[in-house]
Coordinates of N, CA, C and O in Angstrom, one line a residue:
M1347 N -27.3 -29.4 2.0 CA -26.3 -28.5 1.6 C -25.0 -29.1 1.2 O -24.5 -29.9 2.0
D1348 N -24.6 -28.9 0.0 CA -23.2 -29.5 -0.3 C -22.3 -28.3 -0.2 O -22.4 -27.5 0.6
V1349 N -21.3 -28.3 -1.1 CA -20.2 -27.3 -0.9 C -20.6 -26.0 -1.6 O -21.1 -26.0 -2.8
I1350 N -20.4 -24.9 -0.9 CA -20.6 -23.5 -1.5 C -19.2 -23.0 -1.9 O -18.3 -23.0 -1.1
N1351 N -19.1 -22.5 -3.1 CA -17.8 -22.1 -3.7 C -17.8 -20.6 -4.0 O -18.7 -20.1 -4.7
T1352 N -16.9 -19.8 -3.3 CA -16.9 -18.4 -3.6 C -15.5 -17.9 -3.8 O -14.5 -18.7 -3.5
L1353 N -15.3 -16.7 -4.1 CA -14.0 -16.1 -4.4 C -13.8 -14.8 -3.7 O -14.8 -14.0 -3.5
G1354 N -12.6 -14.6 -3.1 CA -12.3 -13.4 -2.4 C -11.0 -12.8 -3.0 O -10.1 -13.6 -3.2
R1355 N -10.9 -11.5 -3.2 CA -9.7 -10.9 -3.7 C -9.3 -9.7 -2.9 O -10.2 -9.0 -2.3
R1356 N -8.0 -9.4 -2.8 CA -7.5 -8.2 -2.2 C -6.1 -8.0 -2.7 O -5.3 -8.9 -2.7
K1357 N -5.8 -6.8 -3.3 CA -4.5 -6.5 -3.9 C -4.3 -7.5 -5.0 O -5.1 -7.7 -5.9
S1358 N -3.2 -8.3 -4.9 CA -3.0 -9.3 -5.9 C -3.2 -10.7 -5.4 O -2.9 -11.7 -6.0
S1359 N -3.9 -10.9 -4.2 CA -4.2 -12.1 -3.6 C -5.6 -12.6 -4.1 O -6.6 -11.8 -4.2
V1360 N -5.7 -13.9 -4.4 CA -7.0 -14.5 -4.8 C -7.2 -15.7 -3.9 O -6.4 -16.6 -3.8
A1361 N -8.4 -15.8 -3.2 CA -8.7 -16.9 -2.3 C -10.0 -17.6 -2.8 O -11.0 -16.9 -3.0
R1362 N -9.9 -18.9 -3.1 CA -11.0 -19.7 -3.5 C -11.5 -20.4 -2.2 O -10.7 -21.2 -1.6
V1363 N -12.7 -20.1 -1.8 CA -13.2 -20.6 -0.5 C -14.3 -21.7 -0.8 O -15.2 -21.5 -1.6
Y1364 N -14.2 -22.8 -0.1 CA -15.2 -23.9 -0.2 C -15.8 -24.1 1.2 O -15.1 -24.6 2.1
L1365 N -17.1 -23.8 1.4 CA -17.7 -23.9 2.7 C -18.7 -25.0 2.7 O -19.5 -25.2 1.7
S1366 N -18.6 -25.9 3.7 CA -19.5 -27.0 3.9 C -19.9 -27.2 5.3 O -19.2 -26.7 6.2
K1367 N -21.0 -27.9 5.6 CA -21.4 -28.2 7.0 C -20.3 -29.0 7.6 O -19.6 -29.9 7.0
G1368 N -20.0 -28.7 8.9 CA -19.0 -29.5 9.7 C -18.9 -29.0 11.1 O -19.8 -28.5 11.7
K1369 N -17.6 -29.1 11.6 CA -17.4 -28.8 13.0 C -16.5 -27.6 13.2 O -15.9 -27.4 14.3
G1370 N -16.3 -26.8 12.2 CA -15.5 -25.5 12.3 C -14.1 -25.7 12.0 O -13.3 -24.8 12.4
K1371 N -13.7 -26.7 11.2 CA -12.3 -26.8 10.8 C -12.0 -25.9 9.6 O -12.7 -26.0 8.6
I1372 N -11.0 -25.1 9.8 CA -10.6 -24.2 8.7 C -9.2 -24.6 8.2 O -8.2 -24.6 8.9
T1373 N -9.1 -24.9 6.9 CA -7.9 -25.3 6.3 C -7.5 -24.4 5.1 O -8.3 -24.1 4.3
I1374 N -6.3 -23.9 5.2 CA -5.8 -22.9 4.2 C -4.6 -23.5 3.5 O -3.6 -23.8 4.2
N1375 N -4.7 -23.7 2.2 CA -3.6 -24.4 1.5 C -3.1 -25.7 2.1 O -1.9 -25.9 2.3
K1376 N -4.1 -26.5 2.5 CA -3.9 -27.9 3.1 C -3.1 -27.8 4.5 O -2.5 -28.8 4.9
R1377 N -3.2 -26.6 5.1 CA -2.7 -26.5 6.5 C -3.7 -25.8 7.3 O -4.6 -25.1 6.9
D1378 N -3.6 -26.1 8.6 CA -4.6 -25.5 9.6 C -4.4 -23.9 9.5 O -3.2 -23.5 9.4
Y1379 N -5.4 -23.2 9.7 CA -5.3 -21.7 9.5 C -4.4 -21.1 10.6 O -3.8 -20.1 10.4
K1380 N -4.3 -21.8 11.8 CA -3.5 -21.2 12.9 C -2.0 -21.4 12.5 O -1.2 -20.7 13.0
D1381 N -1.7 -22.4 11.7 CA -0.3 -22.6 11.3 C 0.0 -21.7 10.1 O 1.1 -21.2 10.0
Y1382 N -1.0 -21.4 9.3 CA -0.8 -20.6 8.1 C -0.7 -19.1 8.4 O 0.2 -18.4 8.0
F1383 N -1.7 -18.6 9.2 CA -1.6 -17.2 9.7 C -1.3 -17.3 11.2 O -2.1 -17.6 12.0
T1384 N -0.1 -17.0 11.6 CA 0.4 -17.2 12.9 C 0.0 -16.1 13.9 O -0.1 -16.4 15.1
T1385 N -0.2 -14.9 13.5 CA -0.5 -13.8 14.4 C -2.0 -13.8 14.8 O -2.9 -14.3 14.0
G1386 N -2.3 -13.4 16.0 CA -3.6 -13.4 16.5 C -4.6 -12.5 15.7 O -5.8 -12.8 15.6
V1387 N -4.1 -11.4 15.2 CA -4.9 -10.4 14.4 C -5.4 -11.1 13.2 O -6.6 -11.0 12.8
M1388 N -4.5 -11.8 12.5 CA -4.9 -12.5 11.3 C -5.9 -13.6 11.5 O -6.8 -13.8 10.8
Q1389 N -5.7 -14.4 12.6 CA -6.6 -15.4 13.0 C -8.0 -14.9 13.3 O -9.0 -15.4 13.0
Y1390 N -8.0 -13.7 14.0 CA -9.2 -13.0 14.3 C -10.0 -12.6 13.0 O -11.2 -12.8 12.9
K1391 N -9.2 -12.1 12.0 CA -9.8 -11.7 10.7 C -10.4 -12.9 10.0 O -11.5 -12.7 9.3
V1392 N -9.8 -14.1 10.1 CA -10.4 -15.3 9.4 C -11.7 -15.6 10.1 O -12.7 -16.0 9.4
N1393 N -11.8 -15.5 11.4 CA -13.0 -15.9 12.2 C -14.0 -14.8 12.3 O -15.2 -15.1 12.7
Q1394 N -13.7 -13.6 11.9 CA -14.6 -12.5 12.0 C -16.0 -12.7 11.4 O -17.0 -12.4 12.1
P1395 N -16.1 -13.2 10.2 CA -17.5 -13.4 9.6 C -18.3 -14.4 10.4 O -19.5 -14.2 10.6
F1396 N -17.7 -15.4 11.0 CA -18.4 -16.4 11.7 C -18.8 -15.8 13.1 O -19.9 -16.1 13.5
E1397 N -18.0 -15.0 13.7 CA -18.4 -14.4 15.0 C -19.5 -13.4 14.9 O -20.4 -13.4 15.7
L1398 N -19.5 -12.7 13.8 CA -20.6 -11.7 13.6 C -21.9 -12.4 13.3 O -23.0 -11.9 13.7
T1399 N -21.9 -13.5 12.6 CA -23.1 -14.2 12.3 C -23.5 -15.3 13.3 O -24.5 -16.1 13.0
D1400 N -22.7 -15.5 14.3 CA -23.0 -16.6 15.3 C -23.0 -18.0 14.7 O -23.8 -18.8 15.1
T1401 N -22.1 -18.2 13.8 CA -22.0 -19.5 13.1 C -20.6 -20.2 13.4 O -20.2 -21.0 12.7
L1402 N -19.9 -19.7 14.5 CA -18.6 -20.3 14.8 C -18.7 -21.7 15.1 O -19.5 -22.1 16.0
G1403 N -17.9 -22.6 14.4 CA -17.9 -24.0 14.7 C -19.0 -24.8 14.0 O -19.2 -26.0 14.3
K1404 N -19.7 -24.2 13.0 CA -20.8 -24.9 12.3 C -20.4 -25.3 10.9 O -21.1 -26.2 10.4
Y1405 N -19.4 -24.7 10.4 CA -19.0 -25.0 9.0 C -17.5 -25.2 8.9 O -16.7 -24.6 9.5
D1406 N -17.2 -26.2 8.0 CA -15.8 -26.4 7.6 C -15.5 -25.6 6.4 O -16.3 -25.4 5.5
V1407 N -14.3 -25.1 6.4 CA -13.8 -24.2 5.3 C -12.5 -24.7 4.8 O -11.6 -25.0 5.5
K1408 N -12.5 -24.8 3.4 CA -11.2 -25.2 2.7 C -10.9 -24.0 1.8 O -11.8 -23.5 1.1
V1409 N -9.7 -23.5 1.9 CA -9.3 -22.3 1.1 C -8.0 -22.6 0.3 O -7.1 -23.2 0.9
N1410 N -8.0 -22.2 -0.9 CA -6.8 -22.2 -1.7 C -6.5 -20.7 -2.0 O -7.3 -20.0 -2.6
V1411 N -5.4 -20.2 -1.5 CA -5.1 -18.8 -1.6 C -3.7 -18.7 -2.2 O -2.8 -19.4 -1.9
S1412 N -3.6 -17.7 -3.2 CA -2.3 -17.5 -3.8 C -2.1 -16.0 -4.1 O -3.1 -15.2 -4.2
G1413 N -0.9 -15.6 -4.3 CA -0.5 -14.2 -4.6 C -0.5 -13.3 -3.5 O -1.2 -13.5 -2.4
G1414 N 0.3 -12.2 -3.6 CA 0.3 -11.2 -2.6 C 1.0 -11.6 -1.3 O 1.7 -12.6 -1.2
G1415 N 0.8 -10.8 -0.2 CA 1.4 -11.1 1.0 C 0.4 -11.5 2.1 O -0.7 -11.8 1.7
N1416 N 0.8 -11.6 3.3 CA 0.0 -12.1 4.4 C -1.3 -11.3 4.5 O -2.4 -11.9 4.6
T1417 N -1.2 -10.0 4.6 CA -2.4 -9.2 4.9 C -3.4 -9.3 3.7 O -4.6 -9.4 3.9
G1418 N -2.9 -9.2 2.5 CA -3.8 -9.3 1.3 C -4.4 -10.7 1.3 O -5.6 -10.8 1.0
Q1419 N -3.7 -11.7 1.7 CA -4.3 -13.1 1.6 C -5.3 -13.2 2.7 O -6.4 -13.8 2.4
V1420 N -5.1 -12.7 3.9 CA -6.1 -12.9 5.0 C -7.3 -12.2 4.7 O -8.4 -12.6 5.0
E1421 N -7.2 -11.0 4.1 CA -8.4 -10.2 3.8 C -9.2 -10.8 2.6 O -10.4 -10.7 2.5
A1422 N -8.5 -11.4 1.7 CA -9.1 -12.1 0.6 C -9.9 -13.3 1.1 O -11.0 -13.6 0.7
V1423 N -9.3 -14.0 2.1 CA -10.0 -15.2 2.7 C -11.2 -14.7 3.4 O -12.3 -15.3 3.3
R1424 N -11.1 -13.6 4.2 CA -12.3 -13.1 4.9 C -13.4 -12.7 4.0 O -14.6 -13.0 4.3
L1425 N -13.1 -12.0 2.8 CA -14.1 -11.7 1.9 C -14.8 -12.9 1.3 O -16.0 -13.0 1.2
G1426 N -14.0 -13.9 1.0 CA -14.5 -15.2 0.4 C -15.5 -15.9 1.4 O -16.6 -16.4 1.0
I1427 N -15.1 -15.9 2.7 CA -15.9 -16.6 3.7 C -17.2 -15.8 3.9 O -18.3 -16.3 4.0
S1428 N -17.1 -14.4 3.9 CA -18.3 -13.6 4.0 C -19.3 -13.8 2.9 O -20.5 -14.0 3.1
R1429 N -18.8 -13.9 1.7 CA -19.6 -14.1 0.5 C -20.3 -15.5 0.6 O -21.5 -15.6 0.2
A1430 N -19.6 -16.5 1.0 CA -20.1 -17.8 1.2 C -21.3 -17.9 2.2 O -22.3 -18.5 2.0
L1431 N -21.1 -17.2 3.3 CA -22.1 -17.1 4.3 C -23.4 -16.4 3.8 O -24.5 -16.9 4.1
V1432 N -23.2 -15.4 3.0 CA -24.4 -14.7 2.5 C -25.1 -15.5 1.5 O -26.3 -15.5 1.4
E1433 N -24.3 -16.3 0.7 CA -24.9 -17.2 -0.3 C -25.7 -18.3 0.5 O -26.8 -18.8 0.0
L1434 N -25.3 -18.7 1.7 CA -26.0 -19.7 2.5 C -27.2 -19.1 3.1 O -28.3 -19.7 3.1
N1435 N -27.2 -17.9 3.6 CA -28.3 -17.2 4.3 C -28.3 -15.7 4.0 O -27.4 -15.1 4.5
E1436 N -29.2 -15.3 3.3 CA -29.3 -13.9 2.9 C -29.4 -12.9 4.0 O -29.1 -11.7 3.9
D1437 N -29.9 -13.4 5.2 CA -30.1 -12.5 6.4 C -28.8 -12.0 7.0 O -28.8 -11.1 7.7
Y1438 N -27.7 -12.7 6.6 CA -26.4 -12.3 7.2 C -25.8 -11.0 6.5 O -24.9 -10.4 7.0
K1439 N -26.3 -10.7 5.3 CA -25.7 -9.6 4.5 C -25.7 -8.3 5.3 O -24.6 -7.6 5.3
P1440 N -26.8 -7.8 5.9 CA -26.7 -6.5 6.6 C -25.7 -6.5 7.7 O -25.0 -5.5 8.0
L1441 N -25.6 -7.6 8.5 CA -24.6 -7.7 9.6 C -23.2 -7.6 9.1 O -22.4 -6.8 9.6
L1442 N -22.9 -8.3 8.0 CA -21.5 -8.3 7.4 C -21.2 -7.0 6.7 O -20.1 -6.4 6.8
K1443 N -22.2 -6.4 6.1 CA -22.0 -5.2 5.3 C -21.8 -4.0 6.3 O -21.0 -3.1 6.0
A1444 N -22.4 -4.0 7.4 CA -22.2 -3.0 8.4 C -20.8 -2.9 8.9 O -20.2 -1.9 9.2
E1445 N -20.1 -4.1 9.0 CA -18.7 -4.2 9.4 C -17.8 -4.0 8.3 O -16.5 -4.0 8.4
G1446 N -18.3 -3.9 7.0 CA -17.4 -3.6 5.9 C -16.8 -4.9 5.3 O -15.8 -4.8 4.6
L1447 N -17.4 -6.0 5.6 CA -16.8 -7.3 5.1 C -17.3 -7.8 3.8 O -16.9 -8.7 3.2
M1448 N -18.3 -7.0 3.2 CA -18.9 -7.4 1.9 C -18.3 -6.6 0.8 O -18.7 -6.9 -0.4
T1449 N -17.5 -5.6 1.1 CA -17.0 -4.8 0.0 C -15.6 -5.2 -0.4 O -14.7 -5.5 0.5
R1450 N -15.3 -5.3 -1.7 CA -14.0 -5.7 -2.2 C -13.2 -4.4 -2.2 O -13.5 -3.4 -2.8
D1451 N -12.1 -4.4 -1.5 CA -11.2 -3.3 -1.4 C -10.5 -3.0 -2.7 O -9.7 -3.8 -3.2
P1452 N -10.8 -1.9 -3.4 CA -10.3 -1.7 -4.8 C -8.9 -1.2 -4.9 O -8.4 -1.1 -6.0
R1453 N -8.3 -0.9 -3.7 CA -6.9 -0.3 -3.8 C -5.9 -1.3 -4.3 O -5.8 -2.4 -3.7
M1454 N -5.2 -0.9 -5.3 CA -4.1 -1.7 -5.9 C -2.8 -0.9 -5.9 O -2.8 0.3 -5.7
V1455 N -1.7 -1.6 -6.1 CA -0.4 -1.0 -6.2 C -0.4 -0.1 -7.4 O -0.8 -0.5 -8.5
E1456 N 0.0 1.1 -7.3 CA 0.1 2.0 -8.4 C 1.3 1.7 -9.3 O 2.4 1.3 -8.8
R1457 N 1.2 1.8 -10.6 CA 2.2 1.4 -11.5 C 3.4 2.3 -11.5 O 3.3 3.5 -11.2
K1458 N 4.6 1.8 -11.8 CA 5.8 2.6 -11.9 C 5.8 3.3 -13.2 O 5.4 2.7 -14.2
K1459 N 6.1 4.6 -13.1 CA 6.1 5.4 -14.4 C 7.6 5.5 -14.9 O 8.5 5.5 -14.1
P1460 N 7.7 5.7 -16.2 CA 9.0 5.8 -16.8 C 9.6 7.2 -16.4 O 8.9 8.2 -16.3
G1461 N 10.9 7.2 -16.2 CA 11.6 8.5 -15.8 C 11.5 8.7 -14.3 O 11.9 9.8 -13.9
Q1462 N 11.1 7.7 -13.6 CA 11.0 7.8 -12.1 C 11.4 6.5 -11.5 O 11.2 5.5 -12.1
P1463 N 12.0 6.5 -10.3 CA 12.4 5.3 -9.7 C 11.3 4.4 -9.2 O 11.4 3.2 -9.2
K1464 N 10.2 5.1 -8.8 CA 9.0 4.3 -8.3 C 7.8 5.0 -8.8 O 7.9 5.9 -9.7
A1465 N 6.6 4.7 -8.3 CA 5.4 5.3 -8.8 C 5.3 6.8 -8.6 O 4.9 7.5 -9.6
R1466 N 5.6 7.3 -7.5 CA 5.5 8.7 -7.2 C 6.9 9.4 -6.9 O 7.0 10.6 -7.1
K1467 N 7.8 8.6 -6.5 CA 9.1 9.2 -6.2 C 9.8 9.7 -7.4 O 9.7 9.0 -8.5
K1468 N 10.5 10.8 -7.3 CA 11.3 11.3 -8.4 C 12.8 11.2 -8.2 O 13.2 11.1 -7.0
F1469 N 13.6 11.2 -9.2 CA 15.0 11.2 -9.1 C 15.4 12.5 -8.5 O 14.7 13.5 -8.7
Q1470 N 16.5 12.5 -7.8 CA 17.0 13.8 -7.1 C 17.2 14.9 -8.1 O 17.9 14.6 -9.2
F1471 N 16.7 16.0 -7.8 CA 16.8 17.2 -8.7 C 18.0 18.0 -8.4 O 18.2 18.4 -7.2
S1472 N 18.8 18.3 -9.4 CA 20.0 19.2 -9.1 C 19.8 20.5 -10.0 O 19.6 20.4 -11.2
K1473 N 19.8 21.6 -9.3 CA 19.6 22.9 -9.9 C 20.8 23.3 -10.7 O 20.7 23.9 -11.8
R1474 N 22.0 23.1 -10.2 CA 23.2 23.4 -10.9 C 24.1 22.2 -11.1 O 24.2 21.3 -10.3

């Protein structure tokens, strides 16, 4: 097995994931994932696909992620890792799909409309 290359997206974040055999080292933008995602919830989200498939510590992951904020980036990374694991072993798909890790979240920021300050907000209305 050489390197498996997959893509994960969420909002405006794009994560390119490179999965290879190793000792469980996860690197995001040339930094350790614990330095890049500081909160415990985000670190859990990165490890979630490995915990569900009992492959924690078996694969090295290199990720290039860009765009969006922290939450979008961590969920893009999670989708990329899930797709890579399924490419590696097709038996993991039902496990990951049951937890909702195989679906790309289609929700995007709604566009701003002309004549309004934001997408849905309206300017203050004055009757008189």
